[in-house]
Short mmCIF file of C-alpha atoms in Angstrom, two decimals:
data_model
loop_
_atom_site.label_atom_id
_atom_site.label_comp_id
_atom_site.label_asym_id
_atom_site.label_seq_id
_atom_site.Cartn_x
_atom_site.Cartn_y
_atom_site.Cartn_z
CA MET I 98 15.41 -3.80 8.53
CA ASN I 99 17.12 -2.48 12.22
CA LEU I 100 14.16 0.20 13.62
CA SER I 101 15.15 1.90 16.70
CA SER I 102 11.26 1.56 17.16
CA SER I 103 9.80 -2.35 17.77
CA LEU I 104 6.43 -0.15 16.87
CA LEU I 105 7.08 0.82 14.23
CA GLU I 106 8.40 -2.63 12.74
CA ALA I 107 5.53 -4.02 14.33
CA ALA I 108 3.28 -1.82 11.42
CA VAL I 109 5.83 -2.59 8.86
CA LYS I 110 5.62 -5.59 9.11
CA GLU I 111 1.83 -5.71 8.75
CA PHE I 112 1.96 -4.07 5.72
CA SER I 113 4.66 -5.77 4.09
CA LYS I 114 1.96 -8.25 4.21
CA LEU I 115 -0.31 -7.04 1.68
CA PRO I 116 0.08 -7.87 -1.98
CA GLY I 117 3.00 -5.88 -3.65
CA ILE I 118 3.93 -3.78 -0.47
CA GLY I 119 7.84 -4.99 0.41
CA LYS I 120 9.49 -3.43 2.98
CA LYS I 121 10.52 0.29 1.88
CA THR I 122 7.27 1.10 0.30
CA ALA I 123 5.62 -0.21 3.93
CA LEU I 124 7.57 1.53 5.52
CA ARG I 125 7.15 5.08 3.41
CA LEU I 126 3.41 4.20 4.11
CA VAL I 127 3.85 4.01 7.86
CA LEU I 128 6.04 7.45 7.96
CA HIS I 129 3.54 8.91 6.21
CA LEU I 130 0.61 7.64 9.25
CA LEU I 131 2.67 8.62 11.41
CA LYS I 132 2.92 12.09 10.19
CA GLN I 133 -0.54 11.92 10.43
CA ASP I 134 -3.11 13.13 12.56
CA GLU I 135 -3.83 10.88 15.37
CA HIS I 136 -7.37 10.77 15.00
CA GLU I 137 -6.84 10.29 10.48
CA VAL I 138 -4.91 7.37 11.78
CA SER I 139 -7.14 6.50 13.97
CA ASN I 140 -10.35 6.18 11.75
CA PHE I 141 -7.66 4.35 9.21
CA SER I 142 -7.94 1.68 10.81
CA GLU I 143 -10.90 1.74 12.63
CA THR I 144 -12.06 2.35 9.10
CA ILE I 145 -10.36 -0.91 7.60
CA SER I 146 -11.52 -3.46 10.31
CA ARG I 147 -14.74 -2.41 10.30
CA MET I 148 -14.84 -2.82 7.19
CA ARG I 149 -13.88 -6.54 7.72
CA LYS I 150 -16.05 -6.76 10.05
CA GLU I 151 -18.92 -6.14 8.74
CA ILE I 152 -18.91 -6.61 5.54
CA LYS I 153 -22.07 -8.96 4.88
CA PHE I 154 -22.79 -11.25 1.76
CA CYS I 155 -26.22 -10.62 -0.73
CA LYS I 156 -27.97 -14.17 0.43
CA THR I 157 -29.29 -13.52 -3.34
CA CYS I 158 -26.52 -13.11 -6.00
CA PHE I 159 -23.46 -13.91 -2.97
CA ASN I 160 -21.90 -9.47 -4.21
CA ILE I 161 -20.62 -7.89 -0.94
CA SER I 162 -22.92 -5.59 0.83
CA ASP I 163 -24.37 -3.82 3.77
CA ASN I 164 -26.90 -6.07 4.46
CA ASP I 165 -28.52 -8.74 3.92
CA ALA I 166 -29.44 -7.66 0.24
CA CYS I 167 -27.07 -6.28 -2.07
CA SER I 168 -27.96 -2.80 -3.28
CA ILE I 169 -27.73 -4.00 -6.70
CA CYS I 170 -30.56 -6.67 -5.80
CA LEU I 171 -32.83 -4.37 -4.26
CA ASN I 172 -32.57 -1.63 -7.30
CA PRO I 173 -35.85 -2.02 -9.45
CA SER I 174 -34.44 -0.89 -11.85
CA ARG I 175 -32.14 -4.08 -12.75
CA LYS I 176 -33.98 -6.15 -14.51
CA LYS I 177 -34.48 -9.45 -12.58
CA ASP I 178 -34.49 -12.01 -14.76
CA VAL I 179 -31.16 -11.48 -16.85
CA LEU I 180 -28.24 -12.59 -14.66
CA CYS I 181 -24.36 -12.52 -15.02
CA VAL I 182 -22.35 -14.33 -13.36
CA VAL I 183 -18.88 -13.62 -12.50
CA GLU I 184 -16.35 -15.88 -10.63
CA ASN I 185 -15.83 -12.51 -7.62
CA ILE I 186 -16.76 -9.36 -6.56
CA ARG I 187 -13.94 -7.57 -8.32
CA ASP I 188 -15.99 -8.85 -11.40
CA VAL I 189 -19.21 -6.93 -10.67
CA ILE I 190 -16.77 -3.72 -10.26
CA ALA I 191 -15.67 -3.82 -12.93
CA ILE I 192 -18.48 -4.67 -14.84
CA GLU I 193 -20.42 -2.20 -13.21
CA SER I 194 -18.12 0.49 -13.86
CA THR I 195 -18.49 -0.08 -17.85
CA GLU I 196 -22.28 1.22 -16.67
CA GLN I 197 -23.08 -1.23 -19.85
CA TYR I 198 -25.70 -4.05 -17.83
CA ASN I 199 -28.39 -3.54 -16.63
CA GLY I 200 -29.00 -6.91 -15.04
CA VAL I 201 -28.28 -8.73 -11.98
CA TYR I 202 -25.40 -10.82 -10.79
CA HIS I 203 -24.30 -13.99 -9.15
CA VAL I 204 -21.06 -14.03 -7.68
CA LEU I 205 -19.67 -18.40 -7.87
CA GLY I 206 -16.95 -18.20 -5.98
CA GLY I 207 -14.39 -18.64 -7.59
CA ILE I 208 -14.40 -21.63 -10.85
CA ILE I 209 -14.02 -24.75 -11.91
CA SER I 210 -10.32 -25.59 -12.04
CA PRO I 211 -9.63 -29.19 -10.15
CA LEU I 212 -6.16 -28.50 -10.87
CA ASP I 213 -6.94 -26.53 -7.31
CA GLY I 214 -9.09 -28.38 -5.74
CA ILE I 215 -12.26 -26.44 -6.78
CA GLY I 216 -14.75 -28.64 -7.59
CA PRO I 217 -18.91 -26.85 -8.16
CA GLU I 218 -19.48 -28.21 -4.55
CA GLN I 219 -18.07 -25.23 -3.49
CA LEU I 220 -18.75 -23.37 -6.33
CA THR I 221 -22.69 -21.35 -5.66
CA ILE I 222 -23.80 -23.01 -8.67
CA GLU I 223 -26.57 -24.76 -6.97
CA SER I 224 -27.87 -21.76 -5.28
CA LEU I 225 -27.65 -19.94 -8.89
CA THR I 226 -30.05 -23.48 -10.01
CA GLU I 227 -32.55 -22.23 -7.40
CA ARG I 228 -32.65 -18.65 -8.35
CA VAL I 229 -33.75 -19.37 -12.30
CA LYS I 230 -36.53 -21.58 -11.53
CA LYS I 231 -37.58 -19.49 -8.36
CA ASP I 232 -37.08 -15.64 -10.53
CA GLY I 233 -37.90 -16.51 -13.75
CA VAL I 234 -34.09 -15.79 -15.09
CA LYS I 235 -34.57 -15.76 -19.05
CA GLU I 236 -31.38 -14.83 -20.23
CA ILE I 237 -27.95 -16.31 -18.04
CA VAL I 238 -24.62 -13.27 -18.97
CA PHE I 239 -21.32 -15.69 -18.37
CA ALA I 240 -18.47 -12.95 -17.71
CA LEU I 241 -15.70 -15.51 -16.56
CA ASN I 242 -12.31 -14.82 -18.27
CA PRO I 243 -11.86 -16.31 -21.04
CA THR I 244 -9.82 -19.42 -19.53
CA ILE I 245 -10.54 -23.28 -20.06
CA GLN I 246 -11.78 -23.10 -16.20
CA GLY I 247 -14.13 -20.08 -17.54
CA ASP I 248 -15.10 -22.46 -20.42
CA THR I 249 -15.16 -25.53 -18.03
CA THR I 250 -17.68 -23.54 -15.59
CA ILE I 251 -20.05 -22.22 -18.73
CA TYR I 252 -20.19 -25.60 -19.88
CA TYR I 253 -20.84 -27.02 -15.98
CA ILE I 254 -23.28 -24.58 -15.17
CA ARG I 255 -25.17 -25.15 -19.04
CA LYS I 256 -25.23 -29.48 -18.34
CA LYS I 257 -26.76 -28.54 -15.26
CA LEU I 258 -29.30 -25.83 -15.76
CA ASN I 259 -30.76 -28.65 -18.60
CA ASN I 260 -33.26 -25.59 -19.91
CA ALA I 261 -34.08 -24.88 -23.56
CA ASN I 262 -35.31 -21.82 -22.96
CA LEU I 263 -33.17 -19.64 -21.20
CA LYS I 264 -31.26 -17.80 -23.61
CA TYR I 265 -27.60 -18.52 -22.56
CA THR I 266 -24.47 -15.75 -24.22
CA ALA I 267 -21.61 -14.58 -23.06
CA ILE I 268 -19.43 -11.13 -23.31
CA ALA I 269 -17.49 -11.17 -26.39
CA ARG I 270 -13.83 -12.23 -27.08
CA GLY I 271 -12.03 -9.00 -26.87
CA ILE I 272 -10.26 -10.00 -24.14
CA ALA I 273 -7.32 -11.65 -25.73
CA PHE I 274 -7.62 -15.97 -24.20
CA GLY I 275 -5.58 -15.82 -20.94
CA GLY I 276 -5.91 -12.62 -20.54
CA GLU I 277 -7.38 -10.85 -16.80
CA LEU I 278 -11.09 -10.24 -16.64
CA GLU I 279 -10.02 -7.31 -13.96
CA TYR I 280 -7.47 -5.63 -15.56
CA ALA I 281 -9.08 -4.87 -18.98
CA ASP I 282 -9.50 -1.41 -19.66
CA GLU I 283 -13.75 0.29 -19.57
CA MET I 284 -14.19 0.42 -22.91
CA THR I 285 -12.65 -4.00 -24.24
CA LEU I 286 -14.95 -4.03 -21.30
CA ALA I 287 -18.72 -2.54 -22.33
CA LYS I 288 -18.34 -3.22 -26.13
CA SER I 289 -17.46 -7.15 -25.09
CA ILE I 290 -20.57 -6.67 -22.06
CA ARG I 291 -22.75 -5.26 -24.76
CA ASN I 292 -21.77 -7.62 -27.99
CA ARG I 293 -22.56 -10.41 -26.06
CA LEU I 294 -22.66 -13.79 -28.39
CA PRO I 295 -24.68 -16.84 -27.96
CA VAL I 296 -22.38 -19.63 -26.02
CA ASP I 297 -22.74 -22.33 -28.84
CA SER I 298 -20.49 -19.64 -30.93
CA TYR I 299 -18.22 -19.19 -27.81
CA ILE I 300 -17.52 -23.00 -26.72
CA GLN I 301 -15.77 -23.78 -30.32
CA MET V 8 -15.89 3.66 -9.07
CA ASN V 9 -19.20 2.60 -8.15
CA LEU V 10 -18.94 0.06 -5.38
CA SER V 11 -22.28 -2.15 -4.36
CA SER V 12 -21.10 -1.84 -0.41
CA SER V 13 -20.65 1.13 1.41
CA LEU V 14 -17.48 -0.57 4.19
CA LEU V 15 -16.04 -1.57 0.79
CA GLU V 16 -16.36 2.59 -0.06
CA ALA V 17 -15.10 3.67 3.31
CA ALA V 18 -11.68 0.81 3.27
CA VAL V 19 -11.03 2.19 -0.28
CA LYS V 20 -11.24 5.82 0.10
CA GLU V 21 -9.19 5.55 3.45
CA PHE V 22 -6.32 3.31 1.51
CA SER V 23 -6.03 6.05 -1.38
CA LYS V 24 -5.12 8.78 1.10
CA LEU V 25 -1.44 6.62 1.63
CA PRO V 26 0.61 7.87 -0.83
CA GLY V 27 1.38 6.19 -4.01
CA ILE V 28 -1.84 4.08 -3.34
CA GLY V 29 -4.26 4.83 -6.22
CA LYS V 30 -7.82 3.60 -6.42
CA LYS V 31 -6.87 0.35 -7.56
CA THR V 32 -4.64 -0.54 -5.70
CA ALA V 33 -6.77 0.16 -2.94
CA LEU V 34 -10.01 -2.23 -4.01
CA ARG V 35 -6.75 -4.66 -4.50
CA LEU V 36 -5.28 -4.26 -1.03
CA VAL V 37 -8.95 -4.18 0.18
CA LEU V 38 -10.58 -6.76 -1.12
CA HIS V 39 -6.99 -8.49 -0.14
CA LEU V 40 -7.63 -7.55 3.50
CA LEU V 41 -11.65 -8.77 2.72
CA LYS V 42 -10.22 -12.10 2.03
CA GLN V 43 -7.98 -12.43 5.88
CA ASP V 44 -9.17 -13.83 9.45
CA GLU V 45 -11.20 -11.66 11.82
CA HIS V 46 -8.39 -11.41 14.05
CA GLU V 47 -5.90 -11.20 11.29
CA VAL V 48 -7.43 -7.38 10.57
CA SER V 49 -7.99 -6.47 13.46
CA ASN V 50 -4.31 -6.94 14.33
CA PHE V 51 -3.37 -5.27 11.00
CA SER V 52 -5.05 -2.16 12.61
CA GLU V 53 -4.56 -2.52 15.37
CA THR V 54 -1.13 -2.16 14.71
CA ILE V 55 -0.67 0.61 12.97
CA SER V 56 -2.92 3.21 15.24
CA ARG V 57 -1.13 1.69 18.97
CA MET V 58 1.86 3.07 16.43
CA ARG V 59 0.71 6.24 16.14
CA LYS V 60 -0.38 6.81 19.75
CA GLU V 61 2.41 5.21 21.24
CA ILE V 62 5.18 5.93 19.70
CA LYS V 63 7.39 8.33 21.09
CA PHE V 64 10.92 10.50 19.91
CA CYS V 65 14.02 10.32 22.05
CA LYS V 66 14.05 13.20 23.49
CA THR V 67 17.71 13.10 23.25
CA CYS V 68 18.02 12.25 19.12
CA PHE V 69 14.38 13.43 18.32
CA ASN V 70 14.90 9.52 16.72
CA ILE V 71 11.17 7.57 17.10
CA SER V 72 11.66 5.75 20.13
CA ASP V 73 9.36 3.17 21.88
CA ASN V 74 10.36 5.66 24.95
CA ASP V 75 11.81 8.46 26.15
CA ALA V 76 14.87 7.46 24.92
CA CYS V 77 16.24 6.01 21.33
CA SER V 78 17.64 1.56 21.08
CA ILE V 79 20.80 3.90 19.33
CA CYS V 80 20.76 6.96 22.40
CA LEU V 81 20.66 3.64 24.53
CA ASN V 82 23.27 0.91 23.50
CA PRO V 83 26.43 1.79 25.57
CA SER V 84 29.06 0.23 22.97
CA ARG V 85 28.25 3.44 20.23
CA LYS V 86 29.80 6.49 20.68
CA LYS V 87 28.49 9.31 22.54
CA ASP V 88 30.68 11.48 21.47
CA VAL V 89 30.59 11.35 17.70
CA LEU V 90 26.63 12.59 16.14
CA CYS V 91 25.58 12.24 12.61
CA VAL V 92 23.17 15.57 12.01
CA VAL V 93 20.54 13.88 9.60
CA GLU V 94 17.49 15.60 8.16
CA ASN V 95 14.75 12.79 8.95
CA ILE V 96 14.49 9.22 11.22
CA ARG V 97 14.33 7.42 7.26
CA ASP V 98 17.80 9.26 7.24
CA VAL V 99 18.51 7.39 10.06
CA ILE V 100 17.24 4.40 9.02
CA ALA V 101 19.76 4.50 5.74
CA ILE V 102 22.57 5.21 8.02
CA GLU V 103 21.72 1.93 9.84
CA SER V 104 20.95 -0.16 7.68
CA THR V 105 25.03 0.17 6.12
CA GLU V 106 26.41 -1.21 9.18
CA GLN V 107 28.54 1.67 8.89
CA TYR V 108 28.40 3.82 11.88
CA ASN V 109 29.49 3.59 15.18
CA GLY V 110 28.43 7.10 16.44
CA VAL V 111 24.87 8.58 17.55
CA TYR V 112 22.15 10.92 15.61
CA HIS V 113 20.49 14.32 15.84
CA VAL V 114 17.34 14.19 13.68
CA LEU V 115 16.55 18.37 12.72
CA GLY V 116 13.19 17.70 12.15
CA GLY V 117 13.59 19.86 9.02
CA ILE V 118 16.56 21.70 6.80
CA ILE V 119 16.55 25.34 5.91
CA SER V 120 14.39 26.40 3.15
CA PRO V 121 13.01 29.94 3.42
CA LEU V 122 11.66 29.21 0.48
CA ASP V 123 9.31 25.96 2.02
CA GLY V 124 9.07 29.55 5.14
CA ILE V 125 11.04 26.08 7.49
CA GLY V 126 13.71 28.18 9.97
CA PRO V 127 15.98 27.53 12.24
CA GLU V 128 13.42 27.58 14.45
CA GLN V 129 11.59 24.80 14.03
CA LEU V 130 14.11 22.86 13.92
CA THR V 131 15.85 20.63 16.79
CA ILE V 132 19.05 23.12 16.57
CA GLU V 133 18.56 24.99 20.05
CA SER V 134 18.60 21.44 21.58
CA LEU V 135 21.60 20.23 19.41
CA THR V 136 23.77 23.09 20.58
CA GLU V 137 23.01 22.32 24.06
CA ARG V 138 23.28 18.82 23.93
CA VAL V 139 27.03 19.24 22.44
CA LYS V 140 28.23 21.77 25.33
CA LYS V 141 26.73 18.62 27.86
CA ASP V 142 28.03 15.89 26.43
CA GLY V 143 31.35 16.90 25.18
CA VAL V 144 30.93 16.44 21.47
CA LYS V 145 33.96 15.60 19.87
CA GLU V 146 33.55 15.57 16.04
CA ILE V 147 29.30 16.29 14.02
CA VAL V 148 28.75 14.95 10.86
CA PHE V 149 26.25 16.19 8.22
CA ALA V 150 24.87 13.65 6.47
CA LEU V 151 22.35 16.13 5.13
CA ASN V 152 20.88 16.14 1.42
CA PRO V 153 23.45 17.92 -0.53
CA THR V 154 21.30 20.92 -1.53
CA ILE V 155 21.72 24.65 -1.35
CA GLN V 156 19.17 24.07 1.87
CA GLY V 157 21.60 21.19 3.21
CA ASP V 158 24.51 23.87 3.23
CA THR V 159 22.90 26.46 4.14
CA THR V 160 21.64 24.34 7.29
CA ILE V 161 25.23 23.21 7.74
CA TYR V 162 26.79 26.84 7.31
CA TYR V 163 23.83 27.66 9.68
CA ILE V 164 24.62 25.44 12.85
CA ARG V 165 28.36 25.60 12.11
CA LYS V 166 27.82 29.00 12.88
CA LYS V 167 25.96 28.34 15.96
CA LEU V 168 27.50 26.31 17.63
CA ASN V 169 30.78 28.22 17.19
CA ASN V 170 33.46 26.20 18.62
CA ALA V 171 36.46 25.91 17.58
CA ASN V 172 37.48 22.21 19.09
CA LEU V 173 35.35 20.40 17.75
CA LYS V 174 35.75 18.63 14.22
CA TYR V 175 33.01 19.20 11.37
CA THR V 176 32.56 16.47 8.36
CA ALA V 177 30.24 15.85 6.19
CA ILE V 178 29.84 12.80 4.59
CA ALA V 179 31.51 12.45 1.30
CA ARG V 180 30.25 13.53 -2.38
CA GLY V 181 31.18 11.88 -5.34
CA ILE V 182 29.78 9.77 -7.82
CA ALA V 183 27.16 6.77 -7.09
CA PHE V 184 28.42 3.64 -6.87
CA GLY V 185 27.13 2.30 -10.47
CA GLY V 186 26.75 5.74 -11.81
CA GLU V 187 28.09 7.55 -14.58
CA LEU V 188 31.40 9.91 -15.08
CA GLU V 189 30.27 11.30 -18.38
CA TYR V 190 27.28 12.11 -17.08
CA ALA V 191 27.74 13.66 -13.53
CA ASP V 192 27.85 16.94 -13.05
CA GLU V 193 30.48 19.29 -12.48
CA MET V 194 30.51 19.89 -9.27
CA THR V 195 29.74 16.30 -8.20
CA LEU V 196 33.02 15.40 -10.90
CA ALA V 197 34.91 18.77 -9.25
CA LYS V 198 34.58 17.77 -5.69
CA SER V 199 35.07 14.32 -6.35
CA ILE V 200 38.60 14.59 -8.04
CA ARG V 201 39.81 17.89 -4.77
CA ASN V 202 38.56 14.82 -2.91
CA ARG V 203 40.58 12.14 -4.13
CA LEU V 204 40.92 9.60 -1.63
CA PRO V 205 44.04 6.93 -1.78
CA VAL V 206 43.27 3.09 -3.37
CA ASP V 207 43.13 1.14 -0.51
CA SER V 208 40.62 2.52 2.20
CA TYR V 209 38.91 3.24 -2.04
CA ILE V 210 38.45 -0.39 -2.98
CA GLN V 211 36.81 -2.19 0.51
#
């Protein structure tokens, strides 16, 4: 695309780096911003850059947060002895929006996947085991994508915790095998977290 | 959407203000930016805000530009006596990408549309008439959308210029490449058969 302004060209290039945004869409977005008031656009850019600079990860559950502890961990009405293990922040958001879960989370930061070079040591499993001991956790709810990697991760964590007094559950397999948790509709996700099953019946 | 961070929420809100970007897409874009290096994200936001602050409009043709004159007006190989009248910057970009036009442009900044409250005085028609006199323009190429408003604008400008020595042309109307003849509207088909072209000039 041959644009008459290098400023415009640079802005289009930045937008088209975003996932799913091609050059034509990027141009449409940039021309939209060009029509807005200057303070609106600086608001936009400042919000984005401030978000990236100031956002923190909760020191307990590794969810994103404005401070060292996230609003879910700080909420006194949340059951601290029920712990939902998820792959990433998107999964926390997805489960939260079902309004069916009243425990706390533990964000692994990924999933065990030897092919992608991700082993248990890259995830927050070490801190999960510490947390289970310290907080007197009674139930671990695995809410991982239903894939081989998800099952491997569940298996590994269970082995690692090695705690017979814990109740292990997993979200029900209402979601198709190989599906992506974050794209599931709320109904399915709501049902699958309400009807969570003992792990023994799950991995078979 | 219930997010655990107000910074994240603010960023999602800003993104979802953009046209065609819903809340889910906004979240996906924001989480993508969250994964990038801090300098990459500040690059992104600085480029956008700099673009909005520093971009100028060419004082001659009202195309967007880095300076007071755009690269098309400054280009010595462009014919200054052929002037293409377009509605907006997007049309300049579209025509430029065909690489078939070697004249200069005049961006109206809209189209006469009484229903939308846009009259000739809101457009750059005054400066167009001055330019025609000053630059010794020989041909005006109307490249406006083929609508009632477009035709009205062409009619008004011609009347206003009131110059018999000028050659007035307009982009050809006809069946679009890949279009189906039988589904074309009568107006278009009538015009395209009346303005039929020698086949030699047609297939190129």
